Amino acid sequence: MTSRRPDPVSPHSTEPVAARPPAPGVERAGSSPVTSGLARVMDDLVRIPGTRYRVGLDPVVGLVPVVGDALGTVVAAAVLAEAIRNRVPVHILFRMGWNYLVDAVLGVVPFVGDVADAAHKATSKNLRLVDRTIAEGRRVDTDARGYLLRAVGAVGLMLLVLIGMAGLALWGLLRLIGLF
């Protein structure tokens, strides 16, 4: 009598199958579930009834001064870190930074900016850019001299600009209400 092991991907198998880590030397393809989940929550969480359009928390949280900008900056940092981890070329990092800068500039205008922010969806746009770059095989070799230094410098510069935009928005708000 021969015993057969159940196929791990069989729909009839009742035993849980542990996820296997990729074999050494195997490249990842795409963004992580964490950053993909962040993009979904920030940009595409709920479908607007009667339409095919989706919105996330980004424009809603953007209504709260400073908090919305801070949360957006944290998510931007996570997506940019994901891009560096996947060795995306520095010029792609700058394109991602441009998307976030446009997002920040749109968000400066109260209410109108939040509606424009809902349409722009910088986080989802940047994750698609990372995934497309990886799928096309446009990665930088980790042995490339200075990649990490240039990439971290580019991300640091972009984050400083985003934080500066948030500071200017806060200063403008405080000035508008007469505290400055």
PDB file of C-alpha atoms in Angstrom:
ATOM      1  CA  MET A   1       0.000   0.000   0.000  1.00  0.00           C
ATOM      2  CA  THR A   2       1.450   3.341  -0.973  1.00  0.00           C
ATOM      3  CA  SER A   3       0.669   6.480   0.849  1.00  0.00           C
ATOM      4  CA  ARG A   4       0.281   9.696  -1.037  1.00  0.00           C
ATOM      5  CA  ARG A   5       0.971  13.112   0.363  1.00  0.00           C
ATOM      6  CA  PRO A   6      -1.677  15.710  -0.331  1.00  0.00           C
ATOM      7  CA  ASP A   7      -0.708  18.345  -2.863  1.00  0.00           C
ATOM      8  CA  PRO A   8       0.094  21.557  -0.886  1.00  0.00           C
ATOM      9  CA  VAL A   9      -1.849  23.702  -3.345  1.00  0.00           C
ATOM     10  CA  SER A  10      -4.742  21.305  -3.676  1.00  0.00           C
ATOM     11  CA  PRO A  11      -8.085  22.810  -2.710  1.00  0.00           C
ATOM     12  CA  HIS A  12      -8.844  19.557  -0.861  1.00  0.00           C
ATOM     13  CA  SER A  13      -5.856  19.840   1.471  1.00  0.00           C
ATOM     14  CA  THR A  14      -6.850  20.802   4.996  1.00  0.00           C
ATOM     15  CA  GLU A  15      -3.344  21.399   6.336  1.00  0.00           C
ATOM     16  CA  PRO A  16      -1.980  24.933   6.234  1.00  0.00           C
ATOM     17  CA  VAL A  17       1.022  25.374   3.989  1.00  0.00           C
ATOM     18  CA  ALA A  18       3.810  27.604   5.270  1.00  0.00           C
ATOM     19  CA  ALA A  19       5.051  30.220   2.851  1.00  0.00           C
ATOM     20  CA  ARG A  20       8.538  29.446   1.669  1.00  0.00           C
ATOM     21  CA  PRO A  21      11.155  32.151   1.608  1.00  0.00           C
ATOM     22  CA  PRO A  22      12.636  32.755  -1.843  1.00  0.00           C
ATOM     23  CA  ALA A  23      15.660  30.677  -2.652  1.00  0.00           C
ATOM     24  CA  PRO A  24      19.037  32.414  -2.411  1.00  0.00           C
ATOM     25  CA  GLY A  25      19.716  34.417  -5.544  1.00  0.00           C
ATOM     26  CA  VAL A  26      16.044  34.656  -6.501  1.00  0.00           C
ATOM     27  CA  GLU A  27      14.958  38.230  -7.098  1.00  0.00           C
ATOM     28  CA  ARG A  28      11.765  39.670  -5.643  1.00  0.00           C
ATOM     29  CA  ALA A  29       9.324  40.997  -8.181  1.00  0.00           C
ATOM     30  CA  GLY A  30       7.323  43.941  -6.986  1.00  0.00           C
ATOM     31  CA  SER A  31       6.374  45.875  -3.940  1.00  0.00           C
ATOM     32  CA  SER A  32       5.836  44.310  -0.541  1.00  0.00           C
ATOM     33  CA  PRO A  33       2.374  43.545   0.843  1.00  0.00           C
ATOM     34  CA  VAL A  34       2.915  46.271   3.460  1.00  0.00           C
ATOM     35  CA  THR A  35       3.482  49.080   0.969  1.00  0.00           C
ATOM     36  CA  SER A  36       0.779  47.720  -1.337  1.00  0.00           C
ATOM     37  CA  GLY A  37      -1.609  47.751   1.629  1.00  0.00           C
ATOM     38  CA  LEU A  38      -0.572  51.301   2.529  1.00  0.00           C
ATOM     39  CA  ALA A  39      -1.243  52.429  -1.029  1.00  0.00           C
ATOM     40  CA  ARG A  40      -4.669  50.796  -0.989  1.00  0.00           C
ATOM     41  CA  VAL A  41      -5.617  52.386   2.339  1.00  0.00           C
ATOM     42  CA  MET A  42      -4.300  55.823   1.353  1.00  0.00           C
ATOM     43  CA  ASP A  43      -5.654  55.920  -2.223  1.00  0.00           C
ATOM     44  CA  ASP A  44      -8.239  53.211  -2.986  1.00  0.00           C
ATOM     45  CA  LEU A  45      -9.971  52.078   0.211  1.00  0.00           C
ATOM     46  CA  VAL A  46     -13.637  52.737  -0.630  1.00  0.00           C
ATOM     47  CA  ARG A  47     -15.513  52.793  -3.919  1.00  0.00           C
ATOM     48  CA  ILE A  48     -17.774  55.800  -4.392  1.00  0.00           C
ATOM     49  CA  PRO A  49     -21.296  54.374  -4.837  1.00  0.00           C
ATOM     50  CA  GLY A  50     -22.581  54.509  -8.392  1.00  0.00           C
ATOM     51  CA  THR A  51     -19.096  55.006  -9.863  1.00  0.00           C
ATOM     52  CA  ARG A  52     -15.980  52.976 -10.554  1.00  0.00           C
ATOM     53  CA  TYR A  53     -13.886  55.586  -8.722  1.00  0.00           C
ATOM     54  CA  ARG A  54     -12.201  54.745  -5.423  1.00  0.00           C
ATOM     55  CA  VAL A  55     -10.869  57.014  -2.675  1.00  0.00           C
ATOM     56  CA  GLY A  56      -8.714  56.371   0.355  1.00  0.00           C
ATOM     57  CA  LEU A  57      -7.809  58.040   3.606  1.00  0.00           C
ATOM     58  CA  ASP A  58      -5.260  60.441   2.100  1.00  0.00           C
ATOM     59  CA  PRO A  59      -7.732  63.203   1.143  1.00  0.00           C
ATOM     60  CA  VAL A  60      -9.747  62.681   4.346  1.00  0.00           C
ATOM     61  CA  VAL A  61      -6.733  62.822   6.653  1.00  0.00           C
ATOM     62  CA  GLY A  62      -5.439  65.721   4.550  1.00  0.00           C
ATOM     63  CA  LEU A  63      -8.294  67.818   5.910  1.00  0.00           C
ATOM     64  CA  VAL A  64      -6.575  67.790   9.313  1.00  0.00           C
ATOM     65  CA  PRO A  65      -3.705  70.296   9.191  1.00  0.00           C
ATOM     66  CA  VAL A  66      -0.248  68.916   9.992  1.00  0.00           C
ATOM     67  CA  VAL A  67      -1.541  65.386  10.804  1.00  0.00           C
ATOM     68  CA  GLY A  68      -2.426  64.710   7.176  1.00  0.00           C
ATOM     69  CA  ASP A  69       0.906  66.026   5.942  1.00  0.00           C
ATOM     70  CA  ALA A  70       2.815  64.027   8.557  1.00  0.00           C
ATOM     71  CA  LEU A  71       1.003  60.790   7.689  1.00  0.00           C
ATOM     72  CA  GLY A  72       1.559  61.413   3.986  1.00  0.00           C
ATOM     73  CA  THR A  73       5.276  61.939   4.603  1.00  0.00           C
ATOM     74  CA  VAL A  74       5.553  58.677   6.580  1.00  0.00           C
ATOM     75  CA  VAL A  75       3.835  56.740   3.779  1.00  0.00           C
ATOM     76  CA  ALA A  76       6.040  58.460   1.190  1.00  0.00           C
ATOM     77  CA  ALA A  77       9.133  57.439   3.169  1.00  0.00           C
ATOM     78  CA  ALA A  78       7.939  53.808   3.289  1.00  0.00           C
ATOM     79  CA  VAL A  79       7.326  53.692  -0.462  1.00  0.00           C
ATOM     80  CA  LEU A  80      10.661  55.346  -1.229  1.00  0.00           C
ATOM     81  CA  ALA A  81      12.432  52.897   1.111  1.00  0.00           C
ATOM     82  CA  GLU A  82      10.723  50.061  -0.765  1.00  0.00           C
ATOM     83  CA  ALA A  83      12.029  51.473  -4.032  1.00  0.00           C
ATOM     84  CA  ILE A  84      15.588  51.646  -2.676  1.00  0.00           C
ATOM     85  CA  ARG A  85      15.321  48.105  -1.296  1.00  0.00           C
ATOM     86  CA  ASN A  86      14.395  46.967  -4.794  1.00  0.00           C
ATOM     87  CA  ARG A  87      17.344  48.923  -6.248  1.00  0.00           C
ATOM     88  CA  VAL A  88      15.262  51.267  -8.392  1.00  0.00           C
ATOM     89  CA  PRO A  89      17.451  53.725 -10.355  1.00  0.00           C
ATOM     90  CA  VAL A  90      17.937  57.158  -8.794  1.00  0.00           C
ATOM     91  CA  HIS A  91      16.206  58.975 -11.676  1.00  0.00           C
ATOM     92  CA  ILE A  92      13.068  56.900 -10.935  1.00  0.00           C
ATOM     93  CA  LEU A  93      13.364  57.921  -7.269  1.00  0.00           C
ATOM     94  CA  PHE A  94      13.327  61.549  -8.391  1.00  0.00           C
ATOM     95  CA  ARG A  95      10.197  60.898 -10.514  1.00  0.00           C
ATOM     96  CA  MET A  96       8.581  59.429  -7.412  1.00  0.00           C
ATOM     97  CA  GLY A  97       9.668  62.475  -5.433  1.00  0.00           C
ATOM     98  CA  TRP A  98       8.118  64.704  -8.093  1.00  0.00           C
ATOM     99  CA  ASN A  99       4.797  62.845  -7.676  1.00  0.00           C
ATOM    100  CA  TYR A 100       4.925  63.449  -3.929  1.00  0.00           C
ATOM    101  CA  LEU A 101       5.853  67.095  -4.421  1.00  0.00           C
ATOM    102  CA  VAL A 102       2.863  67.598  -6.747  1.00  0.00           C
ATOM    103  CA  ASP A 103       0.732  65.857  -4.120  1.00  0.00           C
ATOM    104  CA  ALA A 104       2.038  68.203  -1.416  1.00  0.00           C
ATOM    105  CA  VAL A 105       1.487  71.309  -3.531  1.00  0.00           C
ATOM    106  CA  LEU A 106      -2.062  70.192  -4.360  1.00  0.00           C
ATOM    107  CA  GLY A 107      -2.722  69.601  -0.674  1.00  0.00           C
ATOM    108  CA  VAL A 108      -1.773  73.158   0.313  1.00  0.00           C
ATOM    109  CA  VAL A 109      -5.080  74.573  -0.945  1.00  0.00           C
ATOM    110  CA  PRO A 110      -7.736  73.697   1.671  1.00  0.00           C
ATOM    111  CA  PHE A 111     -10.598  71.456   0.467  1.00  0.00           C
ATOM    112  CA  VAL A 112      -9.909  72.003  -3.255  1.00  0.00           C
ATOM    113  CA  GLY A 113      -6.442  70.535  -2.718  1.00  0.00           C
ATOM    114  CA  ASP A 114      -7.902  67.521  -0.949  1.00  0.00           C
ATOM    115  CA  VAL A 115     -10.191  66.809  -3.901  1.00  0.00           C
ATOM    116  CA  ALA A 116      -7.237  67.153  -6.282  1.00  0.00           C
ATOM    117  CA  ASP A 117      -5.220  64.942  -3.933  1.00  0.00           C
ATOM    118  CA  ALA A 118      -7.892  62.241  -4.228  1.00  0.00           C
ATOM    119  CA  ALA A 119      -7.521  62.345  -8.003  1.00  0.00           C
ATOM    120  CA  HIS A 120      -3.709  62.424  -8.064  1.00  0.00           C
ATOM    121  CA  LYS A 121      -3.087  59.294  -5.891  1.00  0.00           C
ATOM    122  CA  ALA A 122       0.681  59.694  -5.585  1.00  0.00           C
ATOM    123  CA  THR A 123       1.247  56.579  -3.451  1.00  0.00           C
ATOM    124  CA  SER A 124      -0.473  54.225  -5.893  1.00  0.00           C
ATOM    125  CA  LYS A 125       1.194  55.958  -8.825  1.00  0.00           C
ATOM    126  CA  ASN A 126       4.624  55.513  -7.242  1.00  0.00           C
ATOM    127  CA  LEU A 127       4.092  51.851  -6.381  1.00  0.00           C
ATOM    128  CA  ARG A 128       3.044  51.184  -9.994  1.00  0.00           C
ATOM    129  CA  LEU A 129       6.224  52.973 -11.072  1.00  0.00           C
ATOM    130  CA  VAL A 130       8.328  50.750  -8.781  1.00  0.00           C
ATOM    131  CA  ASP A 131       6.582  47.571  -9.965  1.00  0.00           C
ATOM    132  CA  ARG A 132       6.926  48.538 -13.642  1.00  0.00           C
ATOM    133  CA  THR A 133      10.613  49.395 -13.202  1.00  0.00           C
ATOM    134  CA  ILE A 134      11.253  46.029 -11.555  1.00  0.00           C
ATOM    135  CA  ALA A 135       9.231  44.144 -14.193  1.00  0.00           C
ATOM    136  CA  GLU A 136      11.234  45.811 -16.959  1.00  0.00           C
ATOM    137  CA  GLY A 137      14.447  44.744 -15.223  1.00  0.00           C
ATOM    138  CA  ARG A 138      15.704  48.293 -14.712  1.00  0.00           C
ATOM    139  CA  ARG A 139      17.434  47.713 -11.406  1.00  0.00           C
ATOM    140  CA  VAL A 140      20.753  49.069 -10.261  1.00  0.00           C
ATOM    141  CA  ASP A 141      23.403  46.519  -9.404  1.00  0.00           C
ATOM    142  CA  THR A 142      24.030  46.613  -5.660  1.00  0.00           C
ATOM    143  CA  ASP A 143      27.731  46.667  -6.386  1.00  0.00           C
ATOM    144  CA  ALA A 144      27.304  49.920  -8.277  1.00  0.00           C
ATOM    145  CA  ARG A 145      29.537  52.418  -6.594  1.00  0.00           C
ATOM    146  CA  GLY A 146      27.699  54.922  -4.506  1.00  0.00           C
ATOM    147  CA  TYR A 147      24.135  53.790  -5.348  1.00  0.00           C
ATOM    148  CA  LEU A 148      23.074  53.608  -1.736  1.00  0.00           C
ATOM    149  CA  LEU A 149      24.617  56.994  -0.972  1.00  0.00           C
ATOM    150  CA  ARG A 150      22.951  58.659  -3.988  1.00  0.00           C
ATOM    151  CA  ALA A 151      19.606  56.962  -3.330  1.00  0.00           C
ATOM    152  CA  VAL A 152      19.506  57.851   0.364  1.00  0.00           C
ATOM    153  CA  GLY A 153      20.643  61.390  -0.466  1.00  0.00           C
ATOM    154  CA  ALA A 154      17.865  61.738  -3.066  1.00  0.00           C
ATOM    155  CA  VAL A 155      15.217  60.427  -0.665  1.00  0.00           C
ATOM    156  CA  GLY A 156      16.540  62.618   2.147  1.00  0.00           C
ATOM    157  CA  LEU A 157      16.371  65.683  -0.094  1.00  0.00           C
ATOM    158  CA  MET A 158      12.809  64.836  -1.145  1.00  0.00           C
ATOM    159  CA  LEU A 159      11.701  64.255   2.445  1.00  0.00           C
ATOM    160  CA  LEU A 160      13.242  67.575   3.498  1.00  0.00           C
ATOM    161  CA  VAL A 161      11.264  69.303   0.756  1.00  0.00           C
ATOM    162  CA  LEU A 162       8.060  67.524   1.850  1.00  0.00           C
ATOM    163  CA  ILE A 163       8.661  68.388   5.512  1.00  0.00           C
ATOM    164  CA  GLY A 164       9.413  71.956   4.470  1.00  0.00           C
ATOM    165  CA  MET A 165       6.114  72.071   2.562  1.00  0.00           C
ATOM    166  CA  ALA A 166       4.307  70.797   5.662  1.00  0.00           C
ATOM    167  CA  GLY A 167       6.043  73.453   7.778  1.00  0.00           C
ATOM    168  CA  LEU A 168       5.071  76.186   5.323  1.00  0.00           C
ATOM    169  CA  ALA A 169       1.473  74.953   5.336  1.00  0.00           C
ATOM    170  CA  LEU A 170       1.440  75.035   9.153  1.00  0.00           C
ATOM    171  CA  TRP A 171       3.013  78.506   9.208  1.00  0.00           C
ATOM    172  CA  GLY A 172       0.437  79.744   6.681  1.00  0.00           C
ATOM    173  CA  LEU A 173      -2.413  78.279   8.713  1.00  0.00           C
ATOM    174  CA  LEU A 174      -1.146  79.838  11.945  1.00  0.00           C
ATOM    175  CA  ARG A 175      -0.668  83.165  10.184  1.00  0.00           C
ATOM    176  CA  LEU A 176      -4.158  82.948   8.714  1.00  0.00           C
ATOM    177  CA  ILE A 177      -5.770  82.455  12.115  1.00  0.00           C
ATOM    178  CA  GLY A 178      -3.656  85.227  13.625  1.00  0.00           C
ATOM    179  CA  LEU A 179      -1.228  83.283  15.818  1.00  0.00           C
ATOM    180  CA  PHE A 180       1.797  84.479  13.839  1.00  0.00           C
TER     181      PHE A 180
END
